[in-house]
Short mmCIF file of C-alpha atoms and ligand atoms in Angstrom, two decimals:
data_model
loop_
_atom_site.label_atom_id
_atom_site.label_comp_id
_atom_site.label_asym_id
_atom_site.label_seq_id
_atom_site.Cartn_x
_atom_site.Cartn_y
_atom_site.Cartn_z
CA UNK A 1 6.78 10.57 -20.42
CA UNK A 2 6.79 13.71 -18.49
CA UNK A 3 7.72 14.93 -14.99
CA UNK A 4 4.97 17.86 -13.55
CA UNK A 5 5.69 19.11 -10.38
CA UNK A 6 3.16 21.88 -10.31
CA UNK A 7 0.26 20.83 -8.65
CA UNK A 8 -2.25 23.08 -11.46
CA UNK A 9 -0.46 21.98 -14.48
CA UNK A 10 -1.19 18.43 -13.35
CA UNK A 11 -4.99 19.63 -12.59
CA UNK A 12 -5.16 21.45 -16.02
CA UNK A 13 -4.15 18.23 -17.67
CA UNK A 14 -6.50 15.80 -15.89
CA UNK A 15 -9.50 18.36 -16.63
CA UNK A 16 -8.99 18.83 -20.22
CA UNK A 17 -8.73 14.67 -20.41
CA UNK A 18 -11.24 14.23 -19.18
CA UNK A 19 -13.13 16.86 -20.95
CA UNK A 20 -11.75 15.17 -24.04
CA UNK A 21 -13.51 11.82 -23.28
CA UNK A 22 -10.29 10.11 -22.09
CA UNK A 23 -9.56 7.79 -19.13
CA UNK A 24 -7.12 8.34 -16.63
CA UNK A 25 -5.92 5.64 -14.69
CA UNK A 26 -3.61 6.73 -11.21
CA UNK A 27 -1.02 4.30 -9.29
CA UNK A 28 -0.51 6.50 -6.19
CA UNK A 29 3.13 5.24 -4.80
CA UNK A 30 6.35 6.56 -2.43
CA UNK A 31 8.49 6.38 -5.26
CA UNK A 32 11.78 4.18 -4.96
CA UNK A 33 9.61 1.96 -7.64
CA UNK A 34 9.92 -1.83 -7.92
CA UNK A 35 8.30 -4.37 -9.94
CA UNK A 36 5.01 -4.44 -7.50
CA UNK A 37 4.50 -0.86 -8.60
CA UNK A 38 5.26 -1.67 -11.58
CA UNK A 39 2.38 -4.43 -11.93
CA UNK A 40 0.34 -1.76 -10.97
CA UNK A 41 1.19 0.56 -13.59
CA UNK A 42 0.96 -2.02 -16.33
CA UNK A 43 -2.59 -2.63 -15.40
CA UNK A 44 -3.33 0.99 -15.64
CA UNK A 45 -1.60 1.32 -18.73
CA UNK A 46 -3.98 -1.76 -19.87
CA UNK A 47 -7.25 0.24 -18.38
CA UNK A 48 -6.56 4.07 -19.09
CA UNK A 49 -5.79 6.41 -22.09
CA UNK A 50 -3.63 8.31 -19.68
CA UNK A 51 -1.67 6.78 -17.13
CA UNK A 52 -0.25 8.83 -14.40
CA UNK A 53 2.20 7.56 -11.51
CA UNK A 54 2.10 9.67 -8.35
CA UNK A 55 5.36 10.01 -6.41
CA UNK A 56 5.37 11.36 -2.86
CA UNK A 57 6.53 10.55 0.23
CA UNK A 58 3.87 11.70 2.16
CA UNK A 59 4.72 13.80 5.28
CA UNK A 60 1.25 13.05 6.98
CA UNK A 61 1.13 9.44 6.98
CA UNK A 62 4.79 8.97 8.75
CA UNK A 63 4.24 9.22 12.60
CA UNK A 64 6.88 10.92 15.03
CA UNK A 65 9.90 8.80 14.62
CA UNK A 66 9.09 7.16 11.71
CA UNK A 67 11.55 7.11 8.60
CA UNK A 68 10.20 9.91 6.86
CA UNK A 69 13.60 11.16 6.63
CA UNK A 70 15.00 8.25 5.78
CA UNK A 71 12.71 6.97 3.25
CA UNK A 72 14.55 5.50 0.02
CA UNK A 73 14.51 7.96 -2.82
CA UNK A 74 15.98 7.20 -6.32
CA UNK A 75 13.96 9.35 -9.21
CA UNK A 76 16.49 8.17 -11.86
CA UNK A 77 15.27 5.03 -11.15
CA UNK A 78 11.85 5.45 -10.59
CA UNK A 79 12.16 7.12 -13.95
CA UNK A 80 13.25 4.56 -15.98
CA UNK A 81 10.81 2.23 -13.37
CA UNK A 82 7.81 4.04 -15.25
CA UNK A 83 8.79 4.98 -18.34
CA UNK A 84 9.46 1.06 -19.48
CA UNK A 85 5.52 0.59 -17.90
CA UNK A 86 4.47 3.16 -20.49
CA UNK A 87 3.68 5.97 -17.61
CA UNK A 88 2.55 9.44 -19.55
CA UNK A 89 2.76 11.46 -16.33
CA UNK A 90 4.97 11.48 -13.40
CA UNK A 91 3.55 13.93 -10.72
CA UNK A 92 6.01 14.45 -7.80
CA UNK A 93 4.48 17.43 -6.21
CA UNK A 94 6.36 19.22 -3.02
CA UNK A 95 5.36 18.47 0.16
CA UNK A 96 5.69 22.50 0.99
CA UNK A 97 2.53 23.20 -2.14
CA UNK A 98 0.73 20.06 -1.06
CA UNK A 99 0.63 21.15 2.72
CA UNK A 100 1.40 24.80 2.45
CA UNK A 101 1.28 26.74 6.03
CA UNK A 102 -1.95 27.26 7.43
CA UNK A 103 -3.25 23.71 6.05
CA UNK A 104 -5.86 22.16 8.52
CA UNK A 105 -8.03 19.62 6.31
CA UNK A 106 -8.01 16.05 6.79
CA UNK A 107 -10.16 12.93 5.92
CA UNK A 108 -10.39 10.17 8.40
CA UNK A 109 -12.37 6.94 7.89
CA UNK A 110 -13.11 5.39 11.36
CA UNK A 111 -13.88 2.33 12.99
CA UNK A 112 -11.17 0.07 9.76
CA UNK A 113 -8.37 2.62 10.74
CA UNK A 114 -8.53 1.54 14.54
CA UNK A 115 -6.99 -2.01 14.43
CA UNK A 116 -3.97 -3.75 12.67
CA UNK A 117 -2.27 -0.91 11.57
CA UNK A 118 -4.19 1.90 12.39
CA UNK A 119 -3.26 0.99 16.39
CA UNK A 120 0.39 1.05 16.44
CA UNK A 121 0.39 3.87 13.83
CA UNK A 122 -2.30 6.49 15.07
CA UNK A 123 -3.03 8.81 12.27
CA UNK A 124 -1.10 6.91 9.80
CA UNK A 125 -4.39 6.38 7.66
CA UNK A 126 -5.90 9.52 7.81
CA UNK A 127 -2.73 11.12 6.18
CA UNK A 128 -3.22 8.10 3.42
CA UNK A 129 -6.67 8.85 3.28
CA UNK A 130 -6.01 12.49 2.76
CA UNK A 131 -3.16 12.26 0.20
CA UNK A 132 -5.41 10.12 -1.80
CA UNK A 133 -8.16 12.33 -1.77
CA UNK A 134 -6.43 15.34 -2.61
CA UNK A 135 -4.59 12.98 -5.73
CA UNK A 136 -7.83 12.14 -6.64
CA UNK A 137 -8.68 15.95 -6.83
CA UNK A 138 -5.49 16.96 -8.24
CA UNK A 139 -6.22 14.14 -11.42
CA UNK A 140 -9.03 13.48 -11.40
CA UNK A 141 -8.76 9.70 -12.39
CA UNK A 142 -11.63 7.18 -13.57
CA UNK A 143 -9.51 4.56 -12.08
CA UNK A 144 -6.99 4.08 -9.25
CA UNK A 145 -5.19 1.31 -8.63
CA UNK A 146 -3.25 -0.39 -5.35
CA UNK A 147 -1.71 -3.15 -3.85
CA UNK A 148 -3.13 -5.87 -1.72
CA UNK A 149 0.29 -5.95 -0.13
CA UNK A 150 -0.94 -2.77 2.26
CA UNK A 151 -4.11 -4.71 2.88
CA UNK A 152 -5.86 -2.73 5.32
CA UNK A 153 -5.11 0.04 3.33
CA UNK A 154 -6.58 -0.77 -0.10
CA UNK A 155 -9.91 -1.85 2.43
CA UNK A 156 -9.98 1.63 3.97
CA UNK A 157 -9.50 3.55 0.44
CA UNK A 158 -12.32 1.20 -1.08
CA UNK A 159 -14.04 2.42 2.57
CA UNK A 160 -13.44 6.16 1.47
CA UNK A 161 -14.62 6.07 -2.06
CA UNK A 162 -18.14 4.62 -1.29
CA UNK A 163 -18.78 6.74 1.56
CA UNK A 164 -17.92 9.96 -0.04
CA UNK A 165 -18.88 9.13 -3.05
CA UNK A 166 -15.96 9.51 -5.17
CA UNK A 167 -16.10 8.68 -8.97
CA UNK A 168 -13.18 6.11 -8.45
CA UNK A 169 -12.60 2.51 -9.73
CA UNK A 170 -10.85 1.39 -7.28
CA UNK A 171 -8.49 -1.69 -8.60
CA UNK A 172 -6.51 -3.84 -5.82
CA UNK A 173 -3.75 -5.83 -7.13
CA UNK A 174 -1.72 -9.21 -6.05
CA UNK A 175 1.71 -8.92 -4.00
CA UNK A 176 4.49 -9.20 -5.80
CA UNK A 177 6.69 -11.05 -4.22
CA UNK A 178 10.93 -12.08 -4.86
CA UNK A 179 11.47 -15.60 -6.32
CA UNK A 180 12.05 -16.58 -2.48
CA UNK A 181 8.51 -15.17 -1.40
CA UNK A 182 9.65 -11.92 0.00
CA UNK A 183 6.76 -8.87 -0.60
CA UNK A 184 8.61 -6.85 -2.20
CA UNK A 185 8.78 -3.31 -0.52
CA UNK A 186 10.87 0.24 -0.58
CA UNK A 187 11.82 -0.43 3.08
CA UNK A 188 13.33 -4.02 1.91
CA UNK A 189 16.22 -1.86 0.95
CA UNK A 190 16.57 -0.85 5.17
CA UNK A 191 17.30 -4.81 5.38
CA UNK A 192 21.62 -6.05 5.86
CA UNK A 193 21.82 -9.41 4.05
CA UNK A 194 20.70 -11.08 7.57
CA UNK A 195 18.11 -9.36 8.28
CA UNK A 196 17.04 -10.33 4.68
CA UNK A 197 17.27 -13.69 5.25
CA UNK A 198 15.20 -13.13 8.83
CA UNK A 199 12.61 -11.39 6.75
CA UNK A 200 11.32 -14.62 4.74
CA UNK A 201 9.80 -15.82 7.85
CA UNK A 202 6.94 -13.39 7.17
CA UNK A 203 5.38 -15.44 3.72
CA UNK A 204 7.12 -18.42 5.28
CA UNK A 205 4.54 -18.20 8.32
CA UNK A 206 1.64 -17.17 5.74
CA UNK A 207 2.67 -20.22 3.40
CA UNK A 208 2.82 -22.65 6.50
CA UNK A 209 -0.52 -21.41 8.22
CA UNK A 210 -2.52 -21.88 4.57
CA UNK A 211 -1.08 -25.49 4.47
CA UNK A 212 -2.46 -26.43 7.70
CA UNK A 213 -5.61 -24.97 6.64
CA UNK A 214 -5.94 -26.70 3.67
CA UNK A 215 -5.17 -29.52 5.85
CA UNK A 216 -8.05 -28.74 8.00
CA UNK A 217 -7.44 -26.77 10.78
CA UNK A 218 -10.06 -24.12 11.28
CA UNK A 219 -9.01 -22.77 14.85
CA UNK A 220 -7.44 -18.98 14.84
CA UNK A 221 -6.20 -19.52 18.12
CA UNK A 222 -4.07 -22.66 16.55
CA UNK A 223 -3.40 -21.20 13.21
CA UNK A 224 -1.92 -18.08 15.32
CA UNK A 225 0.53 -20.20 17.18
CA UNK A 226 2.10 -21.27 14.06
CA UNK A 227 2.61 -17.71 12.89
CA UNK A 228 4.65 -17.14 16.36
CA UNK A 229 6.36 -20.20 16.24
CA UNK A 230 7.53 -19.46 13.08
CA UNK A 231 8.69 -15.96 13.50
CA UNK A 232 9.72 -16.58 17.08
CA UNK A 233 12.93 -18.90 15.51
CA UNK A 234 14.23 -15.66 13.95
CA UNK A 235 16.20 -13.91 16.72
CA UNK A 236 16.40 -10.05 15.14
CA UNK A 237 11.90 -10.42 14.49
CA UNK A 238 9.42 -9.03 16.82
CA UNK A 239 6.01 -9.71 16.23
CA UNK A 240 4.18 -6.43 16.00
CA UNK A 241 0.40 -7.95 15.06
CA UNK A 242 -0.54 -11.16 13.71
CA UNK A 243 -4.44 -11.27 13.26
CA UNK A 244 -7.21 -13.42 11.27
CA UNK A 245 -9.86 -11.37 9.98
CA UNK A 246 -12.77 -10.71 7.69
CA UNK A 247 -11.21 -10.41 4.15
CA UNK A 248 -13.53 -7.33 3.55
CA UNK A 249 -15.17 -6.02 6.80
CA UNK A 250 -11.15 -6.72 8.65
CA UNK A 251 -13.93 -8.16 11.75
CA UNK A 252 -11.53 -10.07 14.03
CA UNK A 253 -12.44 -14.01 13.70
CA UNK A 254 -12.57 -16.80 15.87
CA UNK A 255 -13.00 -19.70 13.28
CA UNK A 256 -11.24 -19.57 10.19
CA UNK A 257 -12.49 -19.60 6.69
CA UNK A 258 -11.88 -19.77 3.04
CA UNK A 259 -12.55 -15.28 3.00
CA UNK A 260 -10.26 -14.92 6.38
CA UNK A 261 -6.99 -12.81 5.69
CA UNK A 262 -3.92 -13.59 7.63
CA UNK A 263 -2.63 -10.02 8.05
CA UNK A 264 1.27 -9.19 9.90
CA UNK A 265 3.56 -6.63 10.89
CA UNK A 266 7.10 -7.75 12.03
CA UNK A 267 9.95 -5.67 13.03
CA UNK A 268 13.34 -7.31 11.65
CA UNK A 269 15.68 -5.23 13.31
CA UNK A 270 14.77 -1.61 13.16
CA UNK A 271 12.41 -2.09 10.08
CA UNK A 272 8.98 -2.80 9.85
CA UNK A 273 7.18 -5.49 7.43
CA UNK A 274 3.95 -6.10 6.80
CA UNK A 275 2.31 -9.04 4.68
CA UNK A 276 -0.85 -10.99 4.48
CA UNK A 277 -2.16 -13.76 2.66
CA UNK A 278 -5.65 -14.84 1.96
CA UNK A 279 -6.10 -18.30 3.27
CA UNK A 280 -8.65 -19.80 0.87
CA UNK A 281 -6.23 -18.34 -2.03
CA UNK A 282 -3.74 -20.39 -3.29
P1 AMP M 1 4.18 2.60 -1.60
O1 AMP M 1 5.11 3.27 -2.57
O2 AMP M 1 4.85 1.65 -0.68
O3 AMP M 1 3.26 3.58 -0.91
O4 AMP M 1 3.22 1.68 -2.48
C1 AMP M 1 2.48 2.23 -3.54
C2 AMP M 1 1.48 1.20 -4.02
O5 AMP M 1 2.19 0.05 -4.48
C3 AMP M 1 0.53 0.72 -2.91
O6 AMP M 1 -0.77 0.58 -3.44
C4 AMP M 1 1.13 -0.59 -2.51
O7 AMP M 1 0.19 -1.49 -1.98
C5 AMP M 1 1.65 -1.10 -3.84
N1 AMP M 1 2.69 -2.10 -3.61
C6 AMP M 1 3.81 -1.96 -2.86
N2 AMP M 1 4.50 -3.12 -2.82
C7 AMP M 1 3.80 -4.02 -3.57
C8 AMP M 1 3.97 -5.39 -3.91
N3 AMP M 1 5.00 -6.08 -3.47
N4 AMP M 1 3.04 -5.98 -4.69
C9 AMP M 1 1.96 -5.27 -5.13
N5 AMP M 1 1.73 -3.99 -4.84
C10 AMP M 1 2.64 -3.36 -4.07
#
């Protein structure tokens, strides 16, 4: 496994893969790698001649006072994270080559950025959007592959890719979750042992609204209160959305069915989770 920081040697090596008839699968991450990631990689490794892990913490996609600064960074780690998942390439470009002075180009897919969140994080997705793109340029990959744990934004890269017309598979992948139903996440590692024990009420709400729908209930407006009831025990967690929508198209639903996604953000303490559960999945 190598590390390439240059952004051309990374280009020079996706071109002449590709040139060579190989496939090139990309897991685009933040770094500070955990075994979600890791799932990703290992289907990559499964799909792709060459496997290569992105790690950046994106400047673009962090609003103003948002923990870009803070952000959890551990490469020895991350390291070892991808190396044991069989990663050939580790690119961890700067931030100062990716967005060198005088950069002015974005991407920015519309109306799926507006809700969820896309409204309590404006211009959030466009950075995503744009670090992707300019990944996808940089590597050049036949496949990329994400999480369904950032649900709105797998929907909004799938979005990207068909309406530009990018030469992407793009793969979206199960949440991982800890053996008490946590997603895992980077910013878990914000959490005090508390807070950590606050934060289950996010897959605890998910777990207890697809149980009454199972059971029958088919009424978002009912399904909803369960989600605040739930979270509203936990004294440190403040609801920041809890919406049913469309599993592909994110529409906002009344009724709910078997393709409706349960989709939350909840701030326990000064960190933000999100989470989201299909409810006809299991
Ligand atoms: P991040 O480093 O947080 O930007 O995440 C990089 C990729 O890993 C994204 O596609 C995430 O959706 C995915 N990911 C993060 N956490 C999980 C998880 N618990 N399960 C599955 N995928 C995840």
């Amino acid at each position: 496994m190598k590390t390439i920081e240059c952004m051309d040697e990374m280009q020079s090596i996706g071109q002449e893969a590709r040139a060579n008839g190989k496939k090139i699968a990309l897991v685009p991450t933040m770094g500070y790698l955990h075994r979600g990631h890791a799932s990703l990689m290992e289907e990559g490794r499964k799909r792709a001649d060459l496997l290569v892990v992105s790690i950046f913490v994106n400047p673009t996609q962090f609003g103003v006072g948002e923990d870009f600064d803070s952000y959890p960074r551990d490469m020895e780690n991350d390291r070892a994270v991808a190396e044991a998942a069989g990663v050939d390439y580790i690119f961890a470009p700067r931030a100062v080559d990716m967005y060198p002075s005088g950069y002015q180009t974005y991407v920015n897919v519309e109306e799926l950025t507006l809700p969820l969140c896309g409204a309590n994080r404006p211009g959030h997705f466009r950075g995503v959007t744009t670090v992707v793109t300019k990944l996808f340029n940089l590597i050049a990959p036949n496949v990329a592959l994400f999480g369904r744990k950032d649900y709105q934004q797998l929907a909004v890269i799938r979005q990207m890719v068909a309406d530009l017309n990018m030469q992407v598979e793009v793969i979206g992948m199960p949440i991982v979750r800890d053996a008490d139903g946590l997603a895992m996440s980077s910013r878990n590692s914000y959490l005090s042992p508390a807070e950590r024990v606050s934060a289950l009420c996010l897959s605890r709400s998910i777990r207890t609204v697809k149980a009454a729908f199972h059971g029958g209930e088919r009424s978002v407006a009912a399904l909803k209160k369960i989600v605040i009831d739930t979270i509203g025990k936990e004294a440190c967690a403040v609801i920041d959305y809890v919406e049913f929508r469309h599993c592909t198209t994110l529409a906002p639903m009344d009724r709910a069915d078997e393709q409706t996604v349960l989709a939350l953000a909840v701030k326990i303490g000064k960190t933000r989770l999100i989470d989201n559960g299909i409810l006809g999945e299991e």
